[in-house]
Tab-separated table of N, CA and C in Angstrom:
chain	number	residue	atom	x	y	z
A	1	MET	N	0.859	-1.206	-0.022
A	1	MET	CA	0.007	-0.043	-0.067
A	1	MET	C	0.892	1.196	-0.049
A	2	ILE	N	0.693	2.137	-1.072
A	2	ILE	CA	1.441	3.401	-1.051
A	2	ILE	C	0.552	4.442	-0.468
A	3	LEU	N	1.117	5.066	0.632
A	3	LEU	CA	0.476	6.118	1.400
A	3	LEU	C	1.045	7.487	1.114
A	4	LYS	N	0.101	8.298	0.963
A	4	LYS	CA	0.464	9.805	0.729
A	4	LYS	C	0.648	10.568	2.169
A	5	ARG	N	1.892	10.978	2.406
A	5	ARG	CA	2.043	11.673	3.732
A	5	ARG	C	2.025	13.076	3.516
A	6	ILE	N	1.230	13.664	4.480
A	6	ILE	CA	1.106	15.133	4.334
A	6	ILE	C	2.501	15.883	4.700
A	7	ASN	N	2.877	16.799	3.828
A	7	ASN	CA	3.968	17.508	3.871
A	7	ASN	C	5.319	16.861	4.256
A	8	GLY	N	5.630	16.050	3.394
A	8	GLY	CA	7.045	15.580	3.568
A	8	GLY	C	7.165	13.892	3.443
A	9	ALA	N	8.512	13.380	3.879
A	9	ALA	CA	8.931	12.301	3.787
A	9	ALA	C	8.157	11.481	4.976
A	10	ALA	N	7.994	10.096	4.799
A	10	ALA	CA	7.444	9.301	5.834
A	10	ALA	C	8.208	9.168	6.973
A	11	LYS	N	7.569	9.183	8.186
A	11	LYS	CA	8.172	8.956	9.329
A	11	LYS	C	7.380	7.635	10.112
A	12	MET	N	7.800	7.370	11.312
A	12	MET	CA	7.093	6.135	11.945
A	12	MET	C	5.837	6.499	12.342
A	13	ILE	N	4.826	5.446	11.888
A	13	ILE	CA	3.527	5.472	12.238
A	13	ILE	C	3.228	4.339	13.166
A	14	THR	N	2.750	4.588	14.313
A	14	THR	CA	2.574	3.609	15.380
A	14	THR	C	1.166	3.608	15.915
A	15	LEU	N	0.692	2.292	15.932
A	15	LEU	CA	-0.713	2.219	16.536
A	15	LEU	C	-0.521	1.326	17.910
A	16	VAL	N	-1.073	2.135	18.842
A	16	VAL	CA	-1.155	1.363	20.305
A	16	VAL	C	-2.593	1.103	20.526
A	17	THR	N	-2.854	-0.134	20.897
A	17	THR	CA	-3.914	-0.772	21.088
A	17	THR	C	-4.003	-1.493	22.428
A	18	GLY	N	-5.088	-1.747	23.028
A	18	GLY	CA	-5.297	-2.479	24.121
A	18	GLY	C	-6.656	-2.214	24.921
A	19	GLY	N	-7.050	-2.887	25.940
A	19	GLY	CA	-8.249	-2.643	26.692
A	19	GLY	C	-8.074	-1.217	27.464
A	20	SER	N	-9.333	-0.758	27.968
A	20	SER	CA	-9.447	0.218	28.672
A	20	SER	C	-8.708	0.340	29.804
A	21	ARG	N	-7.940	1.433	30.215
A	21	ARG	CA	-6.885	1.621	31.208
A	21	ARG	C	-5.800	0.637	31.311
A	22	SER	N	-5.470	0.259	30.242
A	22	SER	CA	-4.335	-0.660	29.976
A	22	SER	C	-2.784	-0.061	29.758
A	23	GLY	N	-2.962	1.185	29.849
A	23	GLY	CA	-1.610	2.065	29.788
A	23	GLY	C	-1.291	2.486	28.175
A	24	LYS	N	-2.337	2.446	27.491
A	24	LYS	CA	-2.163	2.813	25.965
A	24	LYS	C	-1.695	4.347	25.910
A	25	SER	N	-2.250	5.142	26.544
A	25	SER	CA	-1.908	6.534	26.396
A	25	SER	C	-0.561	6.884	27.075
A	26	ARG	N	-0.380	6.393	28.215
A	26	ARG	CA	0.925	6.512	28.989
A	26	ARG	C	2.105	6.085	28.048
A	27	HIS	N	1.959	4.820	27.341
A	27	HIS	CA	2.975	4.479	26.431
A	27	HIS	C	3.078	5.458	25.353
A	28	ALA	N	2.016	6.053	24.676
A	28	ALA	CA	2.247	6.815	23.544
A	28	ALA	C	2.760	8.140	24.110
A	29	LEU	N	2.578	8.742	25.181
A	29	LEU	CA	3.227	9.793	25.748
A	29	LEU	C	4.842	9.367	25.684
A	30	LYS	N	4.980	8.182	26.489
A	30	LYS	CA	6.494	7.949	26.602
A	30	LYS	C	7.278	7.769	25.303
A	31	LEU	N	6.621	7.448	24.244
A	31	LEU	CA	7.233	7.590	22.906
A	31	LEU	C	7.532	8.983	22.503
A	32	ALA	N	6.969	9.925	23.051
A	32	ALA	CA	7.074	11.328	22.571
A	32	ALA	C	7.980	12.099	23.528
A	33	GLU	N	8.547	11.418	24.382
A	33	GLU	CA	9.551	12.033	25.248
A	33	GLU	C	10.591	12.824	24.976
A	34	ALA	N	11.069	12.368	23.720
A	34	ALA	CA	12.194	13.130	23.056
A	34	ALA	C	11.763	14.359	22.147
A	35	ALA	N	10.481	14.448	21.928
A	35	ALA	CA	10.009	15.457	20.975
A	35	ALA	C	10.259	16.926	21.531
A	36	ARG	N	10.601	17.839	20.699
A	36	ARG	CA	10.704	19.277	21.191
A	36	ARG	C	9.371	19.773	21.030
A	37	ARG	N	8.684	19.463	20.084
A	37	ARG	CA	7.302	20.239	19.677
A	37	ARG	C	6.207	19.126	19.483
A	38	PRO	N	5.994	18.527	20.589
A	38	PRO	CA	4.997	17.383	20.478
A	38	PRO	C	3.393	18.036	20.389
A	39	CYS	N	2.632	17.467	19.642
A	39	CYS	CA	1.113	17.919	19.546
A	39	CYS	C	0.118	16.726	19.936
A	40	PHE	N	-0.793	17.032	20.576
A	40	PHE	CA	-1.719	15.925	21.156
A	40	PHE	C	-3.001	16.208	20.282
A	41	VAL	N	-3.318	15.487	19.648
A	41	VAL	CA	-4.607	15.652	18.774
A	41	VAL	C	-5.755	14.709	19.556
A	42	ALA	N	-6.805	15.376	20.237
A	42	ALA	CA	-7.593	14.932	20.990
A	42	ALA	C	-9.026	14.902	20.501
A	43	THR	N	-9.635	13.626	20.486
A	43	THR	CA	-10.890	13.152	19.733
A	43	THR	C	-12.084	13.361	20.855
A	44	GLY	N	-11.687	13.404	22.191
A	44	GLY	CA	-12.696	13.381	23.216
A	44	GLY	C	-13.002	14.800	23.601
A	45	TRP	N	-14.031	14.954	24.193
A	45	TRP	CA	-14.714	16.390	24.414
A	45	TRP	C	-15.383	16.418	25.902
A	46	ALA	N	-15.387	17.394	26.449
A	46	ALA	CA	-15.856	17.599	27.854
A	46	ALA	C	-17.470	17.768	27.693
A	47	GLY	N	-18.247	16.387	27.582
A	47	GLY	CA	-19.805	16.445	27.564
A	47	GLY	C	-20.231	16.525	28.838
A	48	ASP	N	-19.431	16.291	29.872
A	48	ASP	CA	-20.005	16.512	31.247
A	48	ASP	C	-18.886	16.726	32.167
A	49	ASP	N	-19.101	16.796	33.468
A	49	ASP	CA	-18.167	17.369	34.480
A	49	ASP	C	-17.157	16.437	34.624
A	50	GLU	N	-17.467	15.145	34.693
A	50	GLU	CA	-16.522	14.046	34.868
A	50	GLU	C	-15.242	13.963	33.762
A	51	MET	N	-15.934	14.201	32.587
A	51	MET	CA	-14.984	14.220	31.462
A	51	MET	C	-14.121	15.435	31.462
A	52	LYS	N	-14.769	16.673	31.833
A	52	LYS	CA	-14.018	17.719	32.015
A	52	LYS	C	-12.815	17.610	32.847
A	53	VAL	N	-13.110	16.952	33.992
A	53	VAL	CA	-12.076	16.730	34.955
A	53	VAL	C	-11.049	15.896	34.463
A	54	ARG	N	-11.232	14.901	33.655
A	54	ARG	CA	-10.350	13.913	33.110
A	54	ARG	C	-9.478	14.594	32.057
A	55	ILE	N	-10.171	15.390	31.053
A	55	ILE	CA	-9.375	16.164	30.245
A	55	ILE	C	-8.361	17.265	30.779
A	56	GLU	N	-8.793	17.854	32.009
A	56	GLU	CA	-7.849	18.919	32.618
A	56	GLU	C	-6.614	18.053	33.238
A	57	LYS	N	-6.926	16.782	33.753
A	57	LYS	CA	-5.878	16.066	34.469
A	57	LYS	C	-4.899	15.590	33.417
A	58	HIS	N	-5.452	15.164	32.196
A	58	HIS	CA	-4.616	14.508	31.015
A	58	HIS	C	-3.672	15.778	30.529
A	59	GLN	N	-4.374	16.945	30.437
A	59	GLN	CA	-3.623	18.199	29.937
A	59	GLN	C	-2.306	18.544	30.964
A	60	LYS	N	-2.562	18.347	32.123
A	60	LYS	CA	-1.490	18.810	33.096
A	60	LYS	C	-0.397	17.588	33.181
A	61	GLU	N	-0.752	16.430	32.914
A	61	GLU	CA	0.167	15.116	32.840
A	61	GLU	C	0.988	15.503	31.693
A	62	ARG	N	0.465	16.001	30.433
A	62	ARG	CA	1.379	16.153	29.413
A	62	ARG	C	2.263	17.343	29.576
A	63	GLY	N	1.944	18.307	30.159
A	63	GLY	CA	2.852	19.542	30.344
A	63	GLY	C	2.731	20.488	29.303
A	64	PRO	N	3.380	21.864	29.644
A	64	PRO	CA	2.900	23.046	28.930
A	64	PRO	C	3.651	22.867	27.525
A	65	HIS	N	4.621	22.114	27.436
A	65	HIS	CA	5.369	22.099	25.980
A	65	HIS	C	4.685	21.474	25.004
A	66	TRP	N	3.425	20.725	25.302
A	66	TRP	CA	2.544	20.067	24.261
A	66	TRP	C	1.652	21.064	23.741
A	67	SER	N	1.388	21.261	22.561
A	67	SER	CA	0.315	21.865	21.934
A	67	SER	C	-0.909	20.797	21.881
A	68	THR	N	-2.205	21.395	21.821
A	68	THR	CA	-3.186	20.480	21.660
A	68	THR	C	-4.187	20.861	20.640
A	69	ILE	N	-4.640	19.848	19.795
A	69	ILE	CA	-5.599	20.113	18.769
A	69	ILE	C	-6.830	19.366	19.012
A	70	GLU	N	-8.032	19.833	19.383
A	70	GLU	CA	-9.372	19.145	19.547
A	70	GLU	C	-9.985	19.003	18.430
A	71	GLU	N	-10.330	17.769	18.097
A	71	GLU	CA	-11.088	17.454	16.780
A	71	GLU	C	-11.824	16.186	16.864
A	72	LYS	N	-13.089	16.280	16.846
A	72	LYS	CA	-14.009	15.113	16.975
A	72	LYS	C	-13.973	14.189	15.888
A	73	THR	N	-13.991	14.863	14.722
A	73	THR	CA	-14.230	13.890	13.335
A	73	THR	C	-13.231	14.104	12.414
A	74	ASP	N	-12.660	15.204	12.032
A	74	ASP	CA	-11.837	15.489	10.973
A	74	ASP	C	-10.332	15.259	11.343
A	75	LEU	N	-9.927	13.999	11.464
A	75	LEU	CA	-8.528	13.858	11.862
A	75	LEU	C	-7.498	14.384	10.769
A	76	VAL	N	-7.730	14.099	9.475
A	76	VAL	CA	-7.087	14.577	8.365
A	76	VAL	C	-6.614	16.157	8.442
A	77	ARG	N	-7.668	16.977	8.660
A	77	ARG	CA	-7.578	18.375	8.972
A	77	ARG	C	-6.738	18.575	10.316
A	78	ALA	N	-7.003	17.876	11.311
A	78	ALA	CA	-6.079	18.174	12.478
A	78	ALA	C	-4.716	17.589	12.382
A	79	LEU	N	-4.411	16.626	11.725
A	79	LEU	CA	-2.930	16.208	11.413
A	79	LEU	C	-2.334	17.297	10.625
A	80	ALA	N	-3.093	17.868	9.358
A	80	ALA	CA	-2.416	18.853	8.601
A	80	ALA	C	-2.073	20.145	9.376
A	81	LYS	N	-3.096	20.538	10.391
A	81	LYS	CA	-2.866	21.689	11.252
A	81	LYS	C	-1.539	21.470	12.190
A	82	ALA	N	-1.305	20.168	12.577
A	82	ALA	CA	-0.113	19.894	13.474
A	82	ALA	C	1.035	20.023	12.724
A	83	VAL	N	0.933	19.516	11.434
A	83	VAL	CA	2.207	19.460	10.654
A	83	VAL	C	2.378	20.962	10.227
A	84	ALA	N	1.383	21.800	9.961
A	84	ALA	CA	1.661	23.146	9.777
A	84	ALA	C	2.269	24.043	10.900
A	85	ALA	N	1.964	23.467	11.933
A	85	ALA	CA	2.413	24.097	13.233
A	85	ALA	C	3.901	23.680	13.688
A	86	LYS	N	4.467	22.938	12.723
A	86	LYS	CA	5.844	22.339	13.061
A	86	LYS	C	5.814	21.340	14.079
A	87	ALA	N	4.917	20.560	14.370
A	87	ALA	CA	4.970	19.596	15.467
A	87	ALA	C	5.932	18.458	14.959
A	88	ASP	N	6.794	17.875	15.786
A	88	ASP	CA	7.775	17.092	15.368
A	88	ASP	C	7.309	15.586	16.001
A	89	PHE	N	6.347	15.480	16.673
A	89	PHE	CA	5.638	14.265	17.066
A	89	PHE	C	4.182	14.567	17.339
A	90	ILE	N	3.369	13.596	16.919
A	90	ILE	CA	2.045	13.679	16.989
A	90	ILE	C	1.436	12.526	17.792
A	91	VAL	N	0.486	12.683	18.814
A	91	VAL	CA	-0.338	11.557	19.395
A	91	VAL	C	-1.649	11.804	19.148
A	92	VAL	N	-2.325	10.956	18.420
A	92	VAL	CA	-3.795	11.014	18.321
A	92	VAL	C	-4.385	10.101	19.231
A	93	ASP	N	-5.308	10.603	20.261
A	93	ASP	CA	-5.832	9.988	21.247
A	93	ASP	C	-7.331	10.216	21.399
A	94	CYS	N	-8.295	9.327	21.122
A	94	CYS	CA	-8.093	8.122	20.570
A	94	CYS	C	-8.935	7.958	19.262
A	95	LEU	N	-8.668	6.844	18.657
A	95	LEU	CA	-9.435	6.477	17.506
A	95	LEU	C	-10.877	5.851	17.777
A	96	THR	N	-10.895	5.332	19.036
A	96	THR	CA	-12.159	4.685	19.361
A	96	THR	C	-13.173	5.822	19.712
A	97	LEU	N	-12.839	6.760	20.217
A	97	LEU	CA	-13.789	7.983	20.416
A	97	LEU	C	-14.046	8.699	19.038
A	98	TRP	N	-13.087	8.596	18.159
A	98	TRP	CA	-13.268	9.125	16.974
A	98	TRP	C	-14.328	8.359	16.093
A	99	VAL	N	-14.404	7.023	16.199
A	99	VAL	CA	-15.306	6.215	15.571
A	99	VAL	C	-16.830	6.565	16.333
A	100	SER	N	-16.825	6.639	17.554
A	100	SER	CA	-18.171	6.892	18.283
A	100	SER	C	-18.686	8.238	17.751
A	101	ASN	N	-17.667	9.235	17.682
A	101	ASN	CA	-18.072	10.602	17.253
A	101	ASN	C	-18.613	10.567	15.840
A	102	LEU	N	-18.014	9.942	14.926
A	102	LEU	CA	-18.342	9.797	13.510
A	102	LEU	C	-19.677	9.131	13.582
A	103	MET	N	-20.054	8.357	14.142
A	103	MET	CA	-21.197	7.482	14.111
A	103	MET	C	-22.384	8.380	14.677
A	104	MET	N	-22.071	9.069	15.789
A	104	MET	CA	-23.073	9.903	16.304
A	104	MET	C	-23.448	11.124	15.445
A	105	GLU	N	-22.380	11.691	14.684
A	105	GLU	CA	-22.621	12.674	13.812
A	105	GLU	C	-23.116	12.208	12.379
A	106	GLY	N	-23.267	10.868	12.177
A	106	GLY	CA	-23.790	10.574	10.854
A	106	GLY	C	-22.729	10.393	9.848
A	107	GLY	N	-21.415	10.324	10.284
A	107	GLY	CA	-20.194	10.321	9.336
A	107	GLY	C	-20.026	8.886	8.819
A	108	ASP	N	-19.317	8.823	7.607
A	108	ASP	CA	-19.122	7.616	7.070
A	108	ASP	C	-17.665	7.140	7.628
A	109	VAL	N	-17.658	6.289	8.370
A	109	VAL	CA	-16.428	5.693	9.110
A	109	VAL	C	-15.623	5.049	8.123
A	110	GLY	N	-16.038	4.375	7.034
A	110	GLY	CA	-15.106	3.637	6.310
A	110	GLY	C	-14.458	4.894	5.336
A	111	ALA	N	-15.111	5.568	4.769
A	111	ALA	CA	-14.431	6.809	3.998
A	111	ALA	C	-13.622	7.556	4.851
A	112	ALA	N	-13.790	7.866	6.180
A	112	ALA	CA	-13.077	8.848	6.996
A	112	ALA	C	-11.713	7.971	7.233
A	113	VAL	N	-11.589	6.549	7.527
A	113	VAL	CA	-10.445	5.900	7.855
A	113	VAL	C	-9.565	5.891	6.476
A	114	GLY	N	-10.408	5.506	5.366
A	114	GLY	CA	-9.704	5.570	4.172
A	114	GLY	C	-9.033	6.934	3.909
A	115	ALA	N	-9.582	8.026	4.209
A	115	ALA	CA	-8.857	9.275	3.950
A	115	ALA	C	-7.661	9.464	4.963
A	116	LEU	N	-8.012	9.086	6.208
A	116	LEU	CA	-6.846	9.066	7.033
A	116	LEU	C	-5.593	8.156	6.717
A	117	THR	N	-5.833	6.814	6.213
A	117	THR	CA	-4.876	6.246	5.937
A	117	THR	C	-4.091	6.673	4.602
A	118	GLU	N	-4.627	7.407	3.779
A	118	GLU	CA	-4.181	8.051	2.661
A	118	GLU	C	-3.541	9.301	2.855
A	119	ASN	N	-3.642	9.838	4.068
A	119	ASN	CA	-3.006	11.277	4.429
A	119	ASN	C	-2.472	11.258	5.633
A	120	LEU	N	-1.584	10.256	5.982
A	120	LEU	CA	-0.730	10.170	7.149
A	120	LEU	C	0.378	11.193	7.180
A	121	PRO	N	0.639	11.792	8.338
A	121	PRO	CA	1.450	12.829	8.476
A	121	PRO	C	3.041	12.520	8.109
A	122	GLY	N	3.857	13.315	7.642
A	122	GLY	CA	5.355	13.079	7.543
A	122	GLY	C	6.029	13.376	8.773
A	123	VAL	N	5.435	13.083	9.989
A	123	VAL	CA	5.937	13.419	11.308
A	123	VAL	C	5.629	11.990	12.182
A	124	ASP	N	6.625	11.670	12.961
A	124	ASP	CA	6.283	10.574	13.812
A	124	ASP	C	4.973	10.768	14.535
A	125	THR	N	4.125	9.661	14.355
A	125	THR	CA	2.782	9.694	14.888
A	125	THR	C	2.378	8.410	15.478
A	126	VAL	N	1.729	8.580	16.719
A	126	VAL	CA	1.144	7.443	17.496
A	126	VAL	C	-0.340	7.686	17.413
A	127	PHE	N	-1.026	6.610	17.065
A	127	PHE	CA	-2.582	6.650	17.081
A	127	PHE	C	-3.002	5.615	18.214
A	128	VAL	N	-3.791	6.150	19.126
A	128	VAL	CA	-4.254	5.275	20.359
A	128	VAL	C	-5.616	4.725	20.068
A	129	THR	N	-5.790	3.619	20.358
A	129	THR	CA	-7.113	2.883	20.144
A	129	THR	C	-7.511	1.836	21.150
A	130	ASN	N	-8.652	1.556	21.287
A	130	ASN	CA	-9.062	0.513	22.165
A	130	ASN	C	-9.314	-0.708	21.441
A	131	GLU	N	-8.964	-1.905	22.126
A	131	GLU	CA	-9.524	-3.182	21.312
A	131	GLU	C	-10.673	-3.616	22.084
A	132	VAL	N	-11.818	-3.415	21.336
A	132	VAL	CA	-13.006	-3.605	21.921
A	132	VAL	C	-13.533	-4.853	21.537
A	133	GLY	N	-12.913	-5.902	20.562
A	133	GLY	CA	-13.512	-7.049	20.151
A	133	GLY	C	-13.300	-8.175	21.068
A	134	MET	N	-12.657	-8.099	22.126
A	134	MET	CA	-12.272	-9.293	22.965
A	134	MET	C	-13.223	-9.491	24.108
A	135	GLY	N	-14.261	-8.900	24.178
A	135	GLY	CA	-15.289	-8.861	25.059
A	135	GLY	C	-16.509	-9.710	24.628
A	136	VAL	N	-17.649	-9.617	25.562
A	136	VAL	CA	-18.857	-10.216	24.891
A	136	VAL	C	-19.553	-9.467	24.025
A	137	VAL	N	-20.228	-10.232	23.090
A	137	VAL	CA	-21.034	-9.518	22.103
A	137	VAL	C	-21.978	-8.627	22.604
A	138	PRO	N	-21.884	-7.279	22.113
A	138	PRO	CA	-22.995	-6.358	22.686
A	138	PRO	C	-24.435	-6.839	22.606
A	139	GLU	N	-25.381	-6.489	23.406
A	139	GLU	CA	-26.649	-6.932	23.219
A	139	GLU	C	-27.565	-6.161	22.345
A	140	HIS	N	-26.982	-4.827	22.030
A	140	HIS	CA	-27.816	-4.063	21.135
A	140	HIS	C	-27.076	-3.657	19.783
A	141	ARG	N	-28.091	-3.394	18.948
A	141	ARG	CA	-27.479	-3.338	17.317
A	141	ARG	C	-26.507	-2.028	17.361
A	142	LEU	N	-26.626	-1.016	18.035
A	142	LEU	CA	-25.808	0.132	18.131
A	142	LEU	C	-24.482	-0.249	18.539
A	143	GLY	N	-24.433	-1.245	19.691
A	143	GLY	CA	-23.057	-1.479	20.117
A	143	GLY	C	-22.561	-2.425	19.282
A	144	ARG	N	-23.184	-3.320	18.687
A	144	ARG	CA	-22.655	-4.286	17.684
A	144	ARG	C	-21.822	-3.515	16.617
A	145	GLU	N	-22.642	-2.593	16.023
A	145	GLU	CA	-22.098	-1.780	15.033
A	145	GLU	C	-20.950	-1.073	15.485
A	146	PHE	N	-20.844	-0.314	16.422
A	146	PHE	CA	-19.705	0.271	16.981
A	146	PHE	C	-18.531	-0.669	17.197
A	147	ARG	N	-18.744	-1.977	17.815
A	147	ARG	CA	-17.767	-2.938	17.831
A	147	ARG	C	-17.115	-3.241	16.464
A	148	ASP	N	-18.012	-3.543	15.434
A	148	ASP	CA	-17.568	-3.867	14.093
A	148	ASP	C	-16.810	-2.792	13.489
A	149	LEU	N	-17.346	-1.574	13.539
A	149	LEU	CA	-16.538	-0.383	12.991
A	149	LEU	C	-15.293	-0.111	13.665
A	150	ALA	N	-15.212	-0.187	14.909
A	150	ALA	CA	-13.935	-0.027	15.674
A	150	ALA	C	-12.953	-1.124	15.198
A	151	GLY	N	-13.420	-2.365	15.243
A	151	GLY	CA	-12.480	-3.311	14.723
A	151	GLY	C	-12.032	-3.171	13.280
A	152	MET	N	-12.777	-2.636	12.347
A	152	MET	CA	-12.491	-2.377	10.962
A	152	MET	C	-11.340	-1.249	10.990
A	153	VAL	N	-11.689	-0.262	11.743
A	153	VAL	CA	-10.715	0.843	11.781
A	153	VAL	C	-9.354	0.315	12.442
A	154	ASN	N	-9.587	-0.427	13.396
A	154	ASN	CA	-8.163	-0.890	13.898
A	154	ASN	C	-7.420	-1.746	12.807
A	155	GLN	N	-8.081	-2.442	12.130
A	155	GLN	CA	-7.389	-3.374	11.061
A	155	GLN	C	-6.761	-2.570	10.093
A	156	ARG	N	-7.445	-1.701	9.604
A	156	ARG	CA	-6.921	-0.748	8.518
A	156	ARG	C	-5.789	0.218	9.017
A	157	MET	N	-5.843	0.661	10.203
A	157	MET	CA	-4.886	1.579	10.793
A	157	MET	C	-3.591	0.618	11.136
A	158	ALA	N	-3.872	-0.624	11.506
A	158	ALA	CA	-2.593	-1.528	11.885
A	158	ALA	C	-2.160	-1.932	10.462
A	159	ALA	N	-2.784	-2.060	9.348
A	159	ALA	CA	-2.060	-2.322	8.121
A	159	ALA	C	-1.481	-1.154	7.647
A	160	ALA	N	-1.686	0.216	7.817
A	160	ALA	CA	-1.059	1.402	7.445
A	160	ALA	C	0.021	1.762	8.405
A	161	ALA	N	0.111	1.160	9.511
A	161	ALA	CA	1.124	1.409	10.532
A	161	ALA	C	2.506	0.689	10.411
A	162	ASP	N	3.541	1.440	10.599
A	162	ASP	CA	4.841	0.753	10.647
A	162	ASP	C	4.961	-0.259	11.782
A	163	LYS	N	4.426	0.195	12.974
A	163	LYS	CA	4.565	-0.639	14.080
A	163	LYS	C	3.080	-0.649	14.904
A	164	VAL	N	2.942	-1.791	15.580
A	164	VAL	CA	1.530	-2.064	16.337
A	164	VAL	C	2.136	-2.426	17.625
A	165	VAL	N	1.530	-1.862	18.685
A	165	VAL	CA	1.790	-2.177	20.163
A	165	VAL	C	0.610	-2.583	20.924
A	166	LEU	N	0.487	-3.655	21.575
A	166	LEU	CA	-0.572	-4.057	22.236
A	166	LEU	C	-0.017	-3.903	23.822
A	167	THR	N	-1.091	-3.097	24.424
A	167	THR	CA	-0.647	-2.831	25.854
A	167	THR	C	-1.538	-3.669	26.857
A	168	VAL	N	-0.912	-4.588	27.731
A	168	VAL	CA	-1.730	-5.345	28.576
A	168	VAL	C	-1.332	-5.118	30.104
A	169	CYS	N	-2.156	-4.567	30.970
A	169	CYS	CA	-1.581	-4.513	32.389
A	169	CYS	C	-0.484	-3.447	32.436
A	170	GLY	N	-0.378	-2.465	31.655
A	170	GLY	CA	0.602	-1.483	31.497
A	170	GLY	C	1.910	-1.959	30.902
A	171	ILE	N	1.814	-3.057	30.352
A	171	ILE	CA	3.125	-3.650	29.708
A	171	ILE	C	2.858	-3.564	28.049
A	172	PRO	N	3.634	-2.754	27.453
A	172	PRO	CA	3.491	-2.587	25.830
A	172	PRO	C	4.314	-3.858	25.189
A	173	MET	N	3.615	-4.512	24.280
A	173	MET	CA	4.073	-5.638	23.564
A	173	MET	C	4.025	-5.312	21.903
A	174	ALA	N	5.223	-5.345	21.352
A	174	ALA	CA	5.209	-5.076	19.891
A	174	ALA	C	4.657	-6.438	19.141
A	175	ILE	N	3.562	-6.147	18.330
A	175	ILE	CA	2.985	-7.151	17.742
A	175	ILE	C	3.206	-7.006	16.107
A	176	LYS	N	3.606	-6.087	15.821
A	176	LYS	CA	4.176	-5.674	14.192
A	176	LYS	C	5.240	-4.560	14.386
């Protein structure tokens, strides 16, 4: 697969996956430790007070040298913005929320992931995602649709990535 990279030569594209609270985001941030101009692309949003507190906590953990771009659905635009701002490392957290956001806003998840894999940035980038297919089959249609779409996105991003890491109990394991 030949991928078009935004603004420049290819750099390392990494997909970090695992269950909830498995250490995915911590590992992604660790990979960015040497960056001088890291950028965090956040797909989450403060829909309630609890989420607002979570977001503030995560922003403090990253520190003031990180720039942040909040984008619920258009990751290609967010990545282009990060590259234009001269980011030297990008963390996108997370693809699972991105899928949910696209579903809730009536977006075409297949087309969106296609656009994303065709427009990966020419900057080292880590995409964080949840592995949601290892649990029970959701009882409701919407839950099953979400699980299936998240699995499809994870597969396509893993195919496009140079490296794939599975985190379990805080331990990152390279699987590609």
